[in-house]
JSON list of C-alpha atoms in Angstrom, two decimals:
[
{"chain": "A", "resi": 1, "resn": "UNK", "atom": "CA", "xyz": [-64.05, -30.03, 39.70]},
{"chain": "A", "resi": 2, "resn": "UNK", "atom": "CA", "xyz": [-64.46, -26.96, 42.11]},
{"chain": "A", "resi": 3, "resn": "UNK", "atom": "CA", "xyz": [-64.33, -27.48, 45.86]},
{"chain": "A", "resi": 4, "resn": "UNK", "atom": "CA", "xyz": [-67.12, -25.65, 47.38]},
{"chain": "A", "resi": 5, "resn": "UNK", "atom": "CA", "xyz": [-67.51, -24.38, 51.14]},
{"chain": "A", "resi": 6, "resn": "UNK", "atom": "CA", "xyz": [-70.73, -22.72, 52.18]},
{"chain": "A", "resi": 7, "resn": "UNK", "atom": "CA", "xyz": [-71.45, -22.35, 48.53]},
{"chain": "A", "resi": 8, "resn": "UNK", "atom": "CA", "xyz": [-68.37, -20.39, 47.67]},
{"chain": "A", "resi": 9, "resn": "UNK", "atom": "CA", "xyz": [-65.53, -21.90, 45.64]},
{"chain": "A", "resi": 10, "resn": "UNK", "atom": "CA", "xyz": [-62.46, -22.44, 47.74]},
{"chain": "A", "resi": 11, "resn": "UNK", "atom": "CA", "xyz": [-60.38, -24.43, 45.33]},
{"chain": "A", "resi": 12, "resn": "UNK", "atom": "CA", "xyz": [-60.31, -26.96, 42.60]},
{"chain": "A", "resi": 13, "resn": "UNK", "atom": "CA", "xyz": [-59.47, -30.68, 42.05]},
{"chain": "A", "resi": 14, "resn": "UNK", "atom": "CA", "xyz": [-57.96, -31.63, 38.90]},
{"chain": "A", "resi": 15, "resn": "UNK", "atom": "CA", "xyz": [-57.75, -35.40, 37.91]},
{"chain": "A", "resi": 16, "resn": "UNK", "atom": "CA", "xyz": [-55.77, -36.35, 34.69]},
{"chain": "A", "resi": 17, "resn": "UNK", "atom": "CA", "xyz": [-55.17, -39.61, 32.59]},
{"chain": "A", "resi": 18, "resn": "UNK", "atom": "CA", "xyz": [-52.56, -40.33, 29.83]},
{"chain": "A", "resi": 19, "resn": "UNK", "atom": "CA", "xyz": [-53.86, -39.88, 26.36]},
{"chain": "A", "resi": 20, "resn": "UNK", "atom": "CA", "xyz": [-52.70, -43.65, 25.97]},
{"chain": "A", "resi": 21, "resn": "UNK", "atom": "CA", "xyz": [-54.82, -44.82, 28.64]},
{"chain": "A", "resi": 22, "resn": "UNK", "atom": "CA", "xyz": [-57.96, -43.02, 27.31]},
{"chain": "A", "resi": 23, "resn": "UNK", "atom": "CA", "xyz": [-57.26, -44.40, 23.91]},
{"chain": "A", "resi": 24, "resn": "UNK", "atom": "CA", "xyz": [-56.88, -47.96, 25.20]},
{"chain": "A", "resi": 25, "resn": "UNK", "atom": "CA", "xyz": [-60.18, -47.62, 27.16]},
{"chain": "A", "resi": 26, "resn": "UNK", "atom": "CA", "xyz": [-62.09, -46.30, 24.29]},
{"chain": "A", "resi": 27, "resn": "UNK", "atom": "CA", "xyz": [-61.10, -49.15, 22.25]},
{"chain": "A", "resi": 28, "resn": "UNK", "atom": "CA", "xyz": [-62.06, -51.66, 25.00]},
{"chain": "A", "resi": 29, "resn": "UNK", "atom": "CA", "xyz": [-65.44, -50.21, 25.47]},
{"chain": "A", "resi": 30, "resn": "UNK", "atom": "CA", "xyz": [-66.20, -49.66, 21.71]},
{"chain": "A", "resi": 31, "resn": "UNK", "atom": "CA", "xyz": [-64.44, -52.85, 20.39]},
{"chain": "A", "resi": 32, "resn": "UNK", "atom": "CA", "xyz": [-63.21, -50.65, 17.60]},
{"chain": "A", "resi": 33, "resn": "UNK", "atom": "CA", "xyz": [-59.95, -49.21, 16.58]},
{"chain": "A", "resi": 34, "resn": "UNK", "atom": "CA", "xyz": [-59.51, -45.54, 17.83]},
{"chain": "A", "resi": 35, "resn": "UNK", "atom": "CA", "xyz": [-57.50, -42.67, 16.45]},
{"chain": "A", "resi": 36, "resn": "UNK", "atom": "CA", "xyz": [-57.02, -39.08, 17.24]},
{"chain": "A", "resi": 37, "resn": "UNK", "atom": "CA", "xyz": [-56.29, -36.92, 14.37]},
{"chain": "A", "resi": 38, "resn": "UNK", "atom": "CA", "xyz": [-55.27, -33.25, 14.65]},
{"chain": "A", "resi": 39, "resn": "UNK", "atom": "CA", "xyz": [-55.21, -30.90, 11.72]},
{"chain": "A", "resi": 40, "resn": "UNK", "atom": "CA", "xyz": [-52.88, -27.95, 11.38]},
{"chain": "A", "resi": 41, "resn": "UNK", "atom": "CA", "xyz": [-49.84, -27.40, 13.06]},
{"chain": "A", "resi": 42, "resn": "UNK", "atom": "CA", "xyz": [-49.20, -28.73, 16.56]},
{"chain": "A", "resi": 43, "resn": "UNK", "atom": "CA", "xyz": [-46.52, -26.95, 18.51]},
{"chain": "A", "resi": 44, "resn": "UNK", "atom": "CA", "xyz": [-43.70, -29.05, 19.87]},
{"chain": "A", "resi": 45, "resn": "UNK", "atom": "CA", "xyz": [-44.96, -32.19, 18.08]},
{"chain": "A", "resi": 46, "resn": "UNK", "atom": "CA", "xyz": [-42.79, -35.21, 18.53]},
{"chain": "A", "resi": 47, "resn": "UNK", "atom": "CA", "xyz": [-45.05, -37.18, 16.29]},
{"chain": "A", "resi": 48, "resn": "UNK", "atom": "CA", "xyz": [-43.03, -39.27, 13.81]},
{"chain": "A", "resi": 49, "resn": "UNK", "atom": "CA", "xyz": [-43.13, -38.61, 10.23]},
{"chain": "A", "resi": 50, "resn": "UNK", "atom": "CA", "xyz": [-45.14, -41.83, 9.49]},
{"chain": "A", "resi": 51, "resn": "UNK", "atom": "CA", "xyz": [-48.00, -40.49, 11.62]},
{"chain": "A", "resi": 52, "resn": "UNK", "atom": "CA", "xyz": [-47.91, -37.03, 9.81]},
{"chain": "A", "resi": 53, "resn": "UNK", "atom": "CA", "xyz": [-50.51, -37.14, 6.96]},
{"chain": "A", "resi": 54, "resn": "UNK", "atom": "CA", "xyz": [-49.56, -34.27, 4.72]},
{"chain": "A", "resi": 55, "resn": "UNK", "atom": "CA", "xyz": [-52.52, -34.86, 2.34]},
{"chain": "A", "resi": 56, "resn": "UNK", "atom": "CA", "xyz": [-54.90, -34.16, 5.17]},
{"chain": "A", "resi": 57, "resn": "UNK", "atom": "CA", "xyz": [-52.69, -31.39, 6.79]},
{"chain": "A", "resi": 58, "resn": "UNK", "atom": "CA", "xyz": [-52.61, -33.14, 10.15]},
{"chain": "A", "resi": 59, "resn": "UNK", "atom": "CA", "xyz": [-51.15, -35.83, 12.37]},
{"chain": "A", "resi": 60, "resn": "UNK", "atom": "CA", "xyz": [-52.29, -38.92, 14.34]},
{"chain": "A", "resi": 61, "resn": "UNK", "atom": "CA", "xyz": [-51.63, -38.18, 18.05]},
{"chain": "A", "resi": 62, "resn": "UNK", "atom": "CA", "xyz": [-53.09, -41.47, 19.09]},
{"chain": "A", "resi": 63, "resn": "UNK", "atom": "CA", "xyz": [-53.76, -44.63, 17.21]},
{"chain": "A", "resi": 64, "resn": "UNK", "atom": "CA", "xyz": [-54.57, -48.14, 18.50]},
{"chain": "A", "resi": 65, "resn": "UNK", "atom": "CA", "xyz": [-53.17, -51.16, 16.68]},
{"chain": "A", "resi": 66, "resn": "UNK", "atom": "CA", "xyz": [-50.55, -49.05, 14.85]},
{"chain": "A", "resi": 67, "resn": "UNK", "atom": "CA", "xyz": [-49.17, -52.07, 12.89]},
{"chain": "A", "resi": 68, "resn": "UNK", "atom": "CA", "xyz": [-52.72, -52.69, 11.51]},
{"chain": "A", "resi": 69, "resn": "UNK", "atom": "CA", "xyz": [-54.34, -49.15, 11.18]},
{"chain": "A", "resi": 70, "resn": "UNK", "atom": "CA", "xyz": [-51.58, -46.91, 10.18]},
{"chain": "A", "resi": 71, "resn": "UNK", "atom": "CA", "xyz": [-51.06, -48.29, 6.50]},
{"chain": "A", "resi": 72, "resn": "UNK", "atom": "CA", "xyz": [-54.88, -47.93, 5.53]},
{"chain": "A", "resi": 73, "resn": "UNK", "atom": "CA", "xyz": [-55.06, -44.51, 7.14]},
{"chain": "A", "resi": 74, "resn": "UNK", "atom": "CA", "xyz": [-51.89, -43.33, 4.95]},
{"chain": "A", "resi": 75, "resn": "UNK", "atom": "CA", "xyz": [-53.38, -44.89, 1.92]},
{"chain": "A", "resi": 76, "resn": "UNK", "atom": "CA", "xyz": [-56.77, -43.20, 2.45]},
{"chain": "A", "resi": 77, "resn": "UNK", "atom": "CA", "xyz": [-54.99, -39.99, 3.10]},
{"chain": "A", "resi": 78, "resn": "UNK", "atom": "CA", "xyz": [-53.11, -40.27, -0.40]},
{"chain": "A", "resi": 79, "resn": "UNK", "atom": "CA", "xyz": [-56.26, -41.26, -2.11]},
{"chain": "A", "resi": 80, "resn": "UNK", "atom": "CA", "xyz": [-58.97, -39.04, -0.65]},
{"chain": "A", "resi": 81, "resn": "UNK", "atom": "CA", "xyz": [-58.17, -35.23, -1.06]},
{"chain": "A", "resi": 82, "resn": "UNK", "atom": "CA", "xyz": [-59.70, -33.10, 1.75]},
{"chain": "A", "resi": 83, "resn": "UNK", "atom": "CA", "xyz": [-60.35, -29.72, 0.59]}
]
């Protein structure tokens, strides 16, 4: 967000939140499970092998209720081929 003084930009304010907080809040607001899936290579990724869905060429960076959501997503990736 820019900081203006007499109509000119004199600085900037940056606010941030962790991805985990945003994911949890999205789940609370929607009442649904939430996942962030990124395709292609991700530099310096520390995502566990179980969250890498090779069939879809990507990885789950965020996932709510992993114990309930991960297995169905893995099965879907193995069943549904994405071209």
